[in-house]
Tab-separated table of C-alpha atoms in Angstrom:
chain	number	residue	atom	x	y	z
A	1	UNK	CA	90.472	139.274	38.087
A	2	UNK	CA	88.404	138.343	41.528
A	3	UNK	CA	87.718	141.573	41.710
A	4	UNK	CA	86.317	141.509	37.890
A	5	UNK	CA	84.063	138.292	39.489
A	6	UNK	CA	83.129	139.907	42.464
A	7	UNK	CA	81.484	142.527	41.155
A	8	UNK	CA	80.044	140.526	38.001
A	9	UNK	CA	77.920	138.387	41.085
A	10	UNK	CA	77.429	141.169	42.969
A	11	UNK	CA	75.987	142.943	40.279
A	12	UNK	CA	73.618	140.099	39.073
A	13	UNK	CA	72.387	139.806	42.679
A	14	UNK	CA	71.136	143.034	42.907
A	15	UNK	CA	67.965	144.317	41.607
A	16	UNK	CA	67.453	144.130	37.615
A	17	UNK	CA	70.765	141.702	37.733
A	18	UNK	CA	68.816	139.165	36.796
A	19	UNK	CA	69.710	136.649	38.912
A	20	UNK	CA	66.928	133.897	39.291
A	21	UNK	CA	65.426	134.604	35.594
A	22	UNK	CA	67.228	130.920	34.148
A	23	UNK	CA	65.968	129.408	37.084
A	24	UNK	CA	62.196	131.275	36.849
A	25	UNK	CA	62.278	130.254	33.410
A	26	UNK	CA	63.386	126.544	33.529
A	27	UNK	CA	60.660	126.434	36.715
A	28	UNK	CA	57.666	127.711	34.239
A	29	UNK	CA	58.884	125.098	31.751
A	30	UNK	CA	58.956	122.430	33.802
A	31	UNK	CA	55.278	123.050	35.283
A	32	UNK	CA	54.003	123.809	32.010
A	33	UNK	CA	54.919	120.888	30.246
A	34	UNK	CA	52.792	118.458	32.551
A	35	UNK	CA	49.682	119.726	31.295
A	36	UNK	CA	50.706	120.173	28.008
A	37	UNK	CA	51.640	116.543	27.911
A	38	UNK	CA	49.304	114.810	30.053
A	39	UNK	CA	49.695	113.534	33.375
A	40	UNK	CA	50.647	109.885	32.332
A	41	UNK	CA	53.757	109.261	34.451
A	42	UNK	CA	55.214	106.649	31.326
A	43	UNK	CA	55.046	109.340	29.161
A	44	UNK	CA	56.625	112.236	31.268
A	45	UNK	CA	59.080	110.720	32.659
A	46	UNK	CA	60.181	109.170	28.489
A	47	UNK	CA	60.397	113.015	27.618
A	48	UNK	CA	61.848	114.590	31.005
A	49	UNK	CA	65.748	113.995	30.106
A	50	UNK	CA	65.209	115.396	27.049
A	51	UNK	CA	62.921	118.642	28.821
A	52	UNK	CA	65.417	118.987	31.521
A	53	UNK	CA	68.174	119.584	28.741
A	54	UNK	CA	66.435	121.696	26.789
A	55	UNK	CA	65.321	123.868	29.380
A	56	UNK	CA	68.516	124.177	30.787
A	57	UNK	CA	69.875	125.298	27.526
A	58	UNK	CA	66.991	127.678	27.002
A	59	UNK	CA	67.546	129.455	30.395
A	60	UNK	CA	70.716	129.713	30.016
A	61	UNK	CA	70.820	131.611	26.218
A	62	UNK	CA	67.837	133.996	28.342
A	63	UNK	CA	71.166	135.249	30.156
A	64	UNK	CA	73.891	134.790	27.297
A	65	UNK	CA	73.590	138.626	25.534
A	66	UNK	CA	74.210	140.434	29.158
A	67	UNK	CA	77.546	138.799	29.283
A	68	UNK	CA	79.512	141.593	27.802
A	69	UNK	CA	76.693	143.807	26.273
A	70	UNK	CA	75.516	145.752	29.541
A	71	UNK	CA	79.279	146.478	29.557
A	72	UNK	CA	79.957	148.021	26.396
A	73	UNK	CA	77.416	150.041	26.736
A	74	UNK	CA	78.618	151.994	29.623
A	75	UNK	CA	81.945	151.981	28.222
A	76	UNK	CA	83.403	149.085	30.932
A	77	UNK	CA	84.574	147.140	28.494
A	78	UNK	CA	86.745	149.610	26.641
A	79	UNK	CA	88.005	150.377	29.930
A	80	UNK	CA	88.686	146.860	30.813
A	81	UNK	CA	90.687	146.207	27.376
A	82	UNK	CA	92.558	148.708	28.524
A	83	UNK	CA	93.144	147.548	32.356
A	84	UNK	CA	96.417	145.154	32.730
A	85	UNK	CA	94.204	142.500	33.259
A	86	UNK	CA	94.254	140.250	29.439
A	87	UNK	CA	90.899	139.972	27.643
A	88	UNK	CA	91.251	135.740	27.794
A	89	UNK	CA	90.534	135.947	31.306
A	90	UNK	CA	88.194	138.716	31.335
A	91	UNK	CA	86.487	136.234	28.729
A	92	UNK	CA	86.944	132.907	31.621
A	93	UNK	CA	85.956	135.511	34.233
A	94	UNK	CA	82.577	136.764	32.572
A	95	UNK	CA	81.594	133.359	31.578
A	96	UNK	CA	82.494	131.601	35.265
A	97	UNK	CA	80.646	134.703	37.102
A	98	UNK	CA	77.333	133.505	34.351
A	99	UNK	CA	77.873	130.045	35.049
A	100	UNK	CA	77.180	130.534	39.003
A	101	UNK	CA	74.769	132.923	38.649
A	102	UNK	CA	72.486	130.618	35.730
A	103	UNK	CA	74.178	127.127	36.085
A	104	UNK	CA	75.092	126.148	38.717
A	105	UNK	CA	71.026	127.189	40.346
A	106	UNK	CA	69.755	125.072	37.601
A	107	UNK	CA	72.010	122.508	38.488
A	108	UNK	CA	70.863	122.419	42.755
A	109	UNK	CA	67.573	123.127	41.532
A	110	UNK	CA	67.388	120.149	39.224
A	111	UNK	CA	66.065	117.206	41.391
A	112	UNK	CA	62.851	119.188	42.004
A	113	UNK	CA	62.469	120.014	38.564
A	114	UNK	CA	62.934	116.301	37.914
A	115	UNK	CA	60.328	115.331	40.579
A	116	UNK	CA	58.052	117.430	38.411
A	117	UNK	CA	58.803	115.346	35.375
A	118	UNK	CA	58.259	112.273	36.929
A	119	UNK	CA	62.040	111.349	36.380
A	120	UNK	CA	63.040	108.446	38.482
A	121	UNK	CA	64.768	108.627	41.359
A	122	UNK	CA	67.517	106.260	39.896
A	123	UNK	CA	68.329	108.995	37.040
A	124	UNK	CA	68.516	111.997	39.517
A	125	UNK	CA	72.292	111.705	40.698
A	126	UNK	CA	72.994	111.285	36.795
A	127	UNK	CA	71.159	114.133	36.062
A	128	UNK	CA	72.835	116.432	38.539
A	129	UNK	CA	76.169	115.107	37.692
A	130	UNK	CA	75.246	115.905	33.868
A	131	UNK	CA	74.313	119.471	34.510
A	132	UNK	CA	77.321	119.994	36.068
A	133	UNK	CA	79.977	118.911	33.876
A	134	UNK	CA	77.586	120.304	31.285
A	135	UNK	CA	76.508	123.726	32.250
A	136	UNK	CA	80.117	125.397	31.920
A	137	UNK	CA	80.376	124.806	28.395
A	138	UNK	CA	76.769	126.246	27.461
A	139	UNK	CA	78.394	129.381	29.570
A	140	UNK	CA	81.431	129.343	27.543
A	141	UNK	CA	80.220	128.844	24.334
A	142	UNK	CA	77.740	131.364	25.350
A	143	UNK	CA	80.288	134.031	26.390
A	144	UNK	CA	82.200	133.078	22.622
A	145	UNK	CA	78.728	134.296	20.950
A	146	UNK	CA	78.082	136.977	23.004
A	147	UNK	CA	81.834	138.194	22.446
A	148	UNK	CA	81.053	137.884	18.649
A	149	UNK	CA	77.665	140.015	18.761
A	150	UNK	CA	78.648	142.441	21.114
A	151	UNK	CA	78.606	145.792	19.412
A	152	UNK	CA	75.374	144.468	17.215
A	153	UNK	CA	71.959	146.326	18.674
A	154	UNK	CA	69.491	143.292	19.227
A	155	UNK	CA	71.805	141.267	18.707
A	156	UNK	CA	70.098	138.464	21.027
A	157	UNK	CA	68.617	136.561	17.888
A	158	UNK	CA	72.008	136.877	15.968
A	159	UNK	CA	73.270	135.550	19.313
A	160	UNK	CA	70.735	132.503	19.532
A	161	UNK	CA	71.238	131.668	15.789
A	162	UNK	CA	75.284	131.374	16.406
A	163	UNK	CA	75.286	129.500	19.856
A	164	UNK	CA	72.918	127.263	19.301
A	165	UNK	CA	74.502	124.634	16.895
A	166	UNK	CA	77.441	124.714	19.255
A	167	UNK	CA	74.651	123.617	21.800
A	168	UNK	CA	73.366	120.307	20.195
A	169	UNK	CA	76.783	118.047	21.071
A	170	UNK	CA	76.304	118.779	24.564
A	171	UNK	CA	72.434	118.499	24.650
A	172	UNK	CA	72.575	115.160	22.642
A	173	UNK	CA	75.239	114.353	25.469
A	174	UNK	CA	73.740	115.574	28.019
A	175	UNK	CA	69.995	114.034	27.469
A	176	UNK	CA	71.903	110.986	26.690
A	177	UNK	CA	73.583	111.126	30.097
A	178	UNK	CA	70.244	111.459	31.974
A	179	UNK	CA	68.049	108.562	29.833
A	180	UNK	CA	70.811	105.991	30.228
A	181	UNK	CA	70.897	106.797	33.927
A	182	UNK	CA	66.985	106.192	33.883
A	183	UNK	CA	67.542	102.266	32.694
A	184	UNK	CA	71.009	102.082	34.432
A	185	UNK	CA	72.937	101.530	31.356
A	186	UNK	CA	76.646	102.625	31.338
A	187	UNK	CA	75.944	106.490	31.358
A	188	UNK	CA	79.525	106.953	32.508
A	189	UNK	CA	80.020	106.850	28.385
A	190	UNK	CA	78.246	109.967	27.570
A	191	UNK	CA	79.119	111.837	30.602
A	192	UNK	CA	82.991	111.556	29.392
A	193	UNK	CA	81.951	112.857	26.150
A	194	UNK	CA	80.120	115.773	28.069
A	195	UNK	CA	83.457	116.485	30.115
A	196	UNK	CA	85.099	116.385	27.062
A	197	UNK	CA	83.053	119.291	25.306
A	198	UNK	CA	83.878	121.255	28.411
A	199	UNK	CA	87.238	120.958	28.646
A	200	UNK	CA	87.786	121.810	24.714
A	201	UNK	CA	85.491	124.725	25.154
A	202	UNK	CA	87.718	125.716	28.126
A	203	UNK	CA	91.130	125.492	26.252
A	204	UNK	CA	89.330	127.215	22.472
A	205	UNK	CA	86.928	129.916	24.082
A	206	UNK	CA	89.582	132.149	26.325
A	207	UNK	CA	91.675	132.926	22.999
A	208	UNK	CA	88.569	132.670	20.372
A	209	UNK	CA	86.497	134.829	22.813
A	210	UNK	CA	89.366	137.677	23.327
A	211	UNK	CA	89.919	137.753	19.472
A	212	UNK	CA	86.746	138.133	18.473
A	213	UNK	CA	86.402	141.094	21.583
A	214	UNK	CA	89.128	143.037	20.459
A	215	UNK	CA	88.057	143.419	16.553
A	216	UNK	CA	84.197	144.230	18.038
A	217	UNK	CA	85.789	146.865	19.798
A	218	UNK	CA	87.865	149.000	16.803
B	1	UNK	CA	112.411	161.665	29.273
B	2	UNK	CA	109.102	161.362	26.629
B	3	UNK	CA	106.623	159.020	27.939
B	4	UNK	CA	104.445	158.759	24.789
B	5	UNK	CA	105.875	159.543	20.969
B	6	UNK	CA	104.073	159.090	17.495
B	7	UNK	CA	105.619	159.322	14.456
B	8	UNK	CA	103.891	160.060	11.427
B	9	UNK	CA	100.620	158.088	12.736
B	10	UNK	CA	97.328	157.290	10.426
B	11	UNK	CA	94.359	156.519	12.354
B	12	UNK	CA	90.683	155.435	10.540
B	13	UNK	CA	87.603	154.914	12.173
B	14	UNK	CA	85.188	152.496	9.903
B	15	UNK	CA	87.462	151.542	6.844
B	16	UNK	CA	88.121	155.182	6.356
B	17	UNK	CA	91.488	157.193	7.395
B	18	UNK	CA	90.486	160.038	9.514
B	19	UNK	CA	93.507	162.185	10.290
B	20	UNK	CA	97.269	160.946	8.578
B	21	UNK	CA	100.910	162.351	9.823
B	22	UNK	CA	100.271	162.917	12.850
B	23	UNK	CA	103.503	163.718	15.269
B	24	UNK	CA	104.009	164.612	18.848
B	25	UNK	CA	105.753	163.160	21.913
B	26	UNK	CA	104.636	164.452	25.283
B	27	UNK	CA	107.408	164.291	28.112
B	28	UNK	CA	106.849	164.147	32.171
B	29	UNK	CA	104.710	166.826	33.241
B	30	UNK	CA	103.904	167.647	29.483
B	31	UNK	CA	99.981	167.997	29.095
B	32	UNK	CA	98.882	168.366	24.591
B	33	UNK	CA	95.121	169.744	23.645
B	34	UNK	CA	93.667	167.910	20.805
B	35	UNK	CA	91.679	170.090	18.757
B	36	UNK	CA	89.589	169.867	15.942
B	37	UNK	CA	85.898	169.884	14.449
B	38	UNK	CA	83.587	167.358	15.330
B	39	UNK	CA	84.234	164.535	13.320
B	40	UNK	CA	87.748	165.282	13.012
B	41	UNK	CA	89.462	162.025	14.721
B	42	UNK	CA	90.003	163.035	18.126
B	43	UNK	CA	88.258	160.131	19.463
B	44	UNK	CA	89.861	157.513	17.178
B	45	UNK	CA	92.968	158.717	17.507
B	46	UNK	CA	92.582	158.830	21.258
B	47	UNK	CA	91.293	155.183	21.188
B	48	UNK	CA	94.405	153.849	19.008
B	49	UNK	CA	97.073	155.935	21.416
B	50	UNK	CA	95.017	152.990	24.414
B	51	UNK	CA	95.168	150.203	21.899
B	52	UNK	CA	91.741	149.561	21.699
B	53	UNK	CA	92.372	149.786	17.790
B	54	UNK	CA	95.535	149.619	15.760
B	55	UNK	CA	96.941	152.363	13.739
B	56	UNK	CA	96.845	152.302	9.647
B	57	UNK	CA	99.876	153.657	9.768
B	58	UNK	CA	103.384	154.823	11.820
B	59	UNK	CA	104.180	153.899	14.909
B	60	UNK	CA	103.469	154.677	18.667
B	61	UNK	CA	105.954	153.993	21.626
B	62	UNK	CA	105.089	154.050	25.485
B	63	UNK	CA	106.048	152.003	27.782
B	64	UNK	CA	103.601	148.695	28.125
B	65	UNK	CA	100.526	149.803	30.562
B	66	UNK	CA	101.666	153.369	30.644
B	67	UNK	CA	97.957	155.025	29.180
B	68	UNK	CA	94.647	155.414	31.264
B	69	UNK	CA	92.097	156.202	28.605
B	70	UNK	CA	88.529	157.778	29.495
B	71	UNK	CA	85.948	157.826	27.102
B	72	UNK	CA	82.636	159.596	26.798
B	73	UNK	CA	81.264	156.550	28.976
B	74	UNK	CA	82.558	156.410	32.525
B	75	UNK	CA	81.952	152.729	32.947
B	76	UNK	CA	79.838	152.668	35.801
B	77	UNK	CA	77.443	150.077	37.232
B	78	UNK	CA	74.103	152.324	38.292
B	79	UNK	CA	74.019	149.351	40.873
B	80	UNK	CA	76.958	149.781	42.590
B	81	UNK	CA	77.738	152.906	44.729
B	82	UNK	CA	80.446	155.426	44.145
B	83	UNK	CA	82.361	154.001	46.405
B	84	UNK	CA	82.178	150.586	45.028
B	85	UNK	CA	82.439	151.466	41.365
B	86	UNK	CA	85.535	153.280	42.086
B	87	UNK	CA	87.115	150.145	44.515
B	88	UNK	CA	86.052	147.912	41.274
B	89	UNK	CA	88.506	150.137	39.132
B	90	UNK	CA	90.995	150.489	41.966
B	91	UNK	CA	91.589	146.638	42.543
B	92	UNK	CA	91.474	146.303	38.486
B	93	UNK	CA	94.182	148.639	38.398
B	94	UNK	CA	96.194	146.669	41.335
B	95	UNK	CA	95.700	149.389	43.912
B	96	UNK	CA	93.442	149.619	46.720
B	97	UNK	CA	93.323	153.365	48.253
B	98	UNK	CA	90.280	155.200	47.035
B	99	UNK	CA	89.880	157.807	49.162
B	100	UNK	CA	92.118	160.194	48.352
B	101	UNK	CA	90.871	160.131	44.880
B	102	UNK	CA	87.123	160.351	46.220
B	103	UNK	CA	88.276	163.665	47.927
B	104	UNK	CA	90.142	165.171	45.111
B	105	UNK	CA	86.664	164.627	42.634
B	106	UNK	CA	84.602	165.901	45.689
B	107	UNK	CA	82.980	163.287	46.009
B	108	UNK	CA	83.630	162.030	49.513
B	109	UNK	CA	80.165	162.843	50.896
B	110	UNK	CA	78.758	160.459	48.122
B	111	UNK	CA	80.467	157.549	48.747
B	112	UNK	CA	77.982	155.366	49.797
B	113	UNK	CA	75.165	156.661	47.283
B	114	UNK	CA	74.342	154.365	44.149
B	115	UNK	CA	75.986	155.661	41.296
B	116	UNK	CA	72.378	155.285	39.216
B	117	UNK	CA	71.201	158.411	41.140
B	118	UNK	CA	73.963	160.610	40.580
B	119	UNK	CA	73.714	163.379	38.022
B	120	UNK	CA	75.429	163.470	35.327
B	121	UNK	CA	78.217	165.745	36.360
B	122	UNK	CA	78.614	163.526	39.503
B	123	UNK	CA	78.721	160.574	37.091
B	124	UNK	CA	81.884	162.585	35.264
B	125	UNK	CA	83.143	163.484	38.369
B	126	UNK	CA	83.575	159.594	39.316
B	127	UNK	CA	84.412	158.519	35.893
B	128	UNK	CA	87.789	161.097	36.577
B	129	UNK	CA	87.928	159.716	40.335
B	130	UNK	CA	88.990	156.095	38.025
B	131	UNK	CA	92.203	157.941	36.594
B	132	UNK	CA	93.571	158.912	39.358
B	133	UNK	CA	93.427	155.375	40.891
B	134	UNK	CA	94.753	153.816	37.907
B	135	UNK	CA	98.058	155.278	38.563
B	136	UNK	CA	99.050	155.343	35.376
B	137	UNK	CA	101.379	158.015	33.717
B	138	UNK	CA	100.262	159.489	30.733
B	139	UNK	CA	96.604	159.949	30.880
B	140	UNK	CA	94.343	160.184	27.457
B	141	UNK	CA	90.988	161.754	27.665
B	142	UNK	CA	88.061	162.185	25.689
B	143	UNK	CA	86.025	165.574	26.151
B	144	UNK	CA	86.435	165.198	30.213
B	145	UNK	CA	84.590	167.879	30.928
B	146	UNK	CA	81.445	167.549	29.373
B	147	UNK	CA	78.416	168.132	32.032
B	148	UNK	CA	80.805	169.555	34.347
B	149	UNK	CA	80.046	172.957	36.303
B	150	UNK	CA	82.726	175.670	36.215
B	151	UNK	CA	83.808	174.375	39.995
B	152	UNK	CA	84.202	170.930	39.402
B	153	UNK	CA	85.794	171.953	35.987
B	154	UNK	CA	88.312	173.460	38.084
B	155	UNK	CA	88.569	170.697	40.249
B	156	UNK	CA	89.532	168.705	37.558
B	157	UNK	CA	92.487	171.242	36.393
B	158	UNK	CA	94.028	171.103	39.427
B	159	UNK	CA	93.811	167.295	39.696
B	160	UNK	CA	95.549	167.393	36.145
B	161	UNK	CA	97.997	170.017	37.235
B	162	UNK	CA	99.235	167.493	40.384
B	163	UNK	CA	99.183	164.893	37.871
B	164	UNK	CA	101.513	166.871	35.914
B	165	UNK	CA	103.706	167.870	38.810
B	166	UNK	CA	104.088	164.218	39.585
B	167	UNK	CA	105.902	163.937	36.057
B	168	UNK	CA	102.895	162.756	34.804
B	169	UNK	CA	101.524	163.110	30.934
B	170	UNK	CA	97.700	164.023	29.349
B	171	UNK	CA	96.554	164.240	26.024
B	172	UNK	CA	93.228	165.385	25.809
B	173	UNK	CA	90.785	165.966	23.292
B	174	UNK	CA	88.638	169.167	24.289
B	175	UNK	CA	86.878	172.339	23.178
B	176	UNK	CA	86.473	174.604	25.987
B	177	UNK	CA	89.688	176.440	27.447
B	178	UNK	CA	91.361	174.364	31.054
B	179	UNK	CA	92.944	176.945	32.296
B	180	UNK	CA	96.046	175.270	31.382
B	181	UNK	CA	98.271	177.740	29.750
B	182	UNK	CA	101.261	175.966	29.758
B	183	UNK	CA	99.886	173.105	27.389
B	184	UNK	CA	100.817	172.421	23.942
B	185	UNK	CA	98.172	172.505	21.215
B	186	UNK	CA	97.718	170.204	17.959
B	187	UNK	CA	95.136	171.111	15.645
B	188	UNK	CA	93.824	168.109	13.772
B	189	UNK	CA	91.869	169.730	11.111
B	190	UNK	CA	95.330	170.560	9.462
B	191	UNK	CA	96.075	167.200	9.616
B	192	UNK	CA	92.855	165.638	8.072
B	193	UNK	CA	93.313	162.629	5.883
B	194	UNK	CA	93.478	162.449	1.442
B	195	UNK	CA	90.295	161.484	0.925
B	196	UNK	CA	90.370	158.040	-1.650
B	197	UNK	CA	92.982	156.061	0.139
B	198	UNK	CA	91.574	153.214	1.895
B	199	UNK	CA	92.815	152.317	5.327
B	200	UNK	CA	92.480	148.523	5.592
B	201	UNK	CA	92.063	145.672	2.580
B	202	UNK	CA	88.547	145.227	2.366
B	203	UNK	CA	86.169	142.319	2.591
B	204	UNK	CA	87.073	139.156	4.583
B	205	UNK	CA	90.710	140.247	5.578
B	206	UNK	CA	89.616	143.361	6.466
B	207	UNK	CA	88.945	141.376	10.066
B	208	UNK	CA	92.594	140.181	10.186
B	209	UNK	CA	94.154	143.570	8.811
């Protein structure tokens, strides 16, 4: 199994792994909207939980359909069904090894990405602690969809379509996390719920992922 | 001893039963051809002897974790080198020794060399390196010599020979002769499947089935 994540981060470290392309994308987002929404500080930093979130989530479905797809294609996966390691943790493995390699950037990125937004200063430990707790479960959920539209050519839209309605509790969480934090009013409330939705997708995902894996590969 | 027996096994590959009946057992040292026309089932019954899909019908016994299975795609990383590709499968596998297996394939002087630049015999020449660290007994291949040359096609033979000699197993699915005279032969076209009998319940359960 660490050898399994080993190789997954070596692999996205290397060139056309893709490593940096969440964080690339979540940078262009966050430069873009100033000057798509004016440089009034009020306004920007009203919007920039809500930004942050949905840029996170964005970069991170830019990632979701490598997951398992690069590996069925050159036959890895078969091969791993068939290794004595069980398909749950190749599942945990394959979404942990996406979660440091999209996530957990975003998430040490974040504070400059919030200085961008005019976010205050006040909100940017709540923000941090948000996208941590709440990253992992857009990379399980993620690894779930990609398990389910894994032997589907193009099957990134199919893929966006699924994950995203699994997305919204932990964006409205999430965003909610960040915008209390802003006024200082109890965000410990909605960061619970955002642990929450991580742990759940942590105990469902494993088994849902694995099933869903092993009729996609018949 | 028989490491691997089948009775009366139906295999299907998309809703439809490809061959039906079939029976064998292969002992140590035992190695059985596969043939057939293209189309046949050699593959999908191949990929339901490594329980990558179940069977329709009958029943298979081995021992749990006893079948390395390799496919027409040697599930490499173009990334990685040989070397690494091969550890990958090694530590997978709960072993750690590659080289022996790197000299047996030949491939020794490539170690270090990113498997995205070998050719595509090389490529087959590491994708059989990955058996013989999986240490596994009865070995199940798919067409494992396409792309080879006549040396490394004899390469391979004697690999499977010591594999053999180990009181090791191999089924394999081929159509050019291995220079293995002792093997057994099953010829699936005798075996092909009724046509009109369905091989799962269709529609929502067919998921389930």
């Amino acid at each position: 199994m660490i050898a399994l994540f080993a190789r997954d981060i070596r692999l996205a470290t290397r060139a056309g792994g893709g490593f940096g392309l969440g964080l690339g994308f979540f940078l262009i987002l966050c430069t873009l909207v100033p000057f798509g929404v004016g440089p009034s500080g009020a306004t920007l930093a009203l919007i920039a939980p809500g930004i942050l979130w949905v840029g996170a989530l964005l970069a991170c479905l830019l990632s979701l359909d490598r997951i398992f797809a690069l590996d069925h294609e050159d036959g890895s996966l078969d091969l791993l069904a068939t290794a004595p390691i069980p398909l749950e943790g190749v599942v945990v493995i394959k979404a942990a090894a996406h979660w440091i390699t999209t996530g957990l950037p975003l998430v040490v990125a974040a504070p400059i990405f919030g200085l961008l937004l005019h976010l205050p200063a006040i909100a940017m430990p709540w923000l941090v602690a948000a996208l941590l707790i709440g990253t992992p479960a857009l990379s399980l959920l993620g690894a779930f969809g990609a398990a389910l539209t894994v032997g589907l050519r193009r099957g990134g839209l199919l893929l966006s379509l699924l994950v995203l309605p699994l997305y919204i509790p932990t964006l409205l969480f999430g965003a909610e996390v960040v915008r209390r934090g802003m006024v200082d009013a109890a965000p410990l409330t909605p960061l619970a719920f955002l642990g929450a939705i991580t742990l759940l997708s942590c105990a469902l995902v494993p088994f849902a992922g694995a099933a869903v894996l092993r009729v996609n590969l018949r | 001893m028989s490491l691997l027996s089948v009775q009366d096994l139906a295999v299907a590959r998309g809703g439809i039963r490809a061959v039906e009946g079939v029976t064998f057992a292969v002992s140590q040292g035992e190695a059985l051809i596969l043939r057939g026309p293209n189309g046949v089932g050699k593959t999908t019954l191949l990929r339901t002897l490594a329980g990558l899909q179940p069977p329709v019908a009958g029943t298979i016994e081995a021992e749990p974790d006893a079948i390395a299975y390799a496919a027409h795609a040697d599930g490499l990383k173009g990334a990685l080198s040989v070397a690494e590709n091969l550890r990958f499968w090694a530590r997978i596998f709960g072993r750690d020794k590659i080289d022996a297996s790197l000299s047996a394939m030949n491939l020794t002087d490539l170690a270090e060399r990113p498997a995205a630049h070998l050719s595509a015999g090389q490529k087959r020449r590491l994708g059989l390196a990955r058996l013989l660290v999986t240490g596994r007994k009865v070995w199940a291949l798919d067409e494992p010599t396409v792309s080879l040359d006549t040396a490394s096609v004899g390469l391979f033979a004697s690999s499977l020979r010591a594999h053999l000699a180990q009181g090791g197993a191999a089924i394999i699915a081929t159509h050019i002769d291995l220079g293995l005279p002792e093997a057994r032969m099953l010829d699936l076209s005798d075996l092909r499947a009724q046509p009109g009998r369905a091989a799962r319940p269709a529609g929502f359960n067919e998921a389930f089935a």
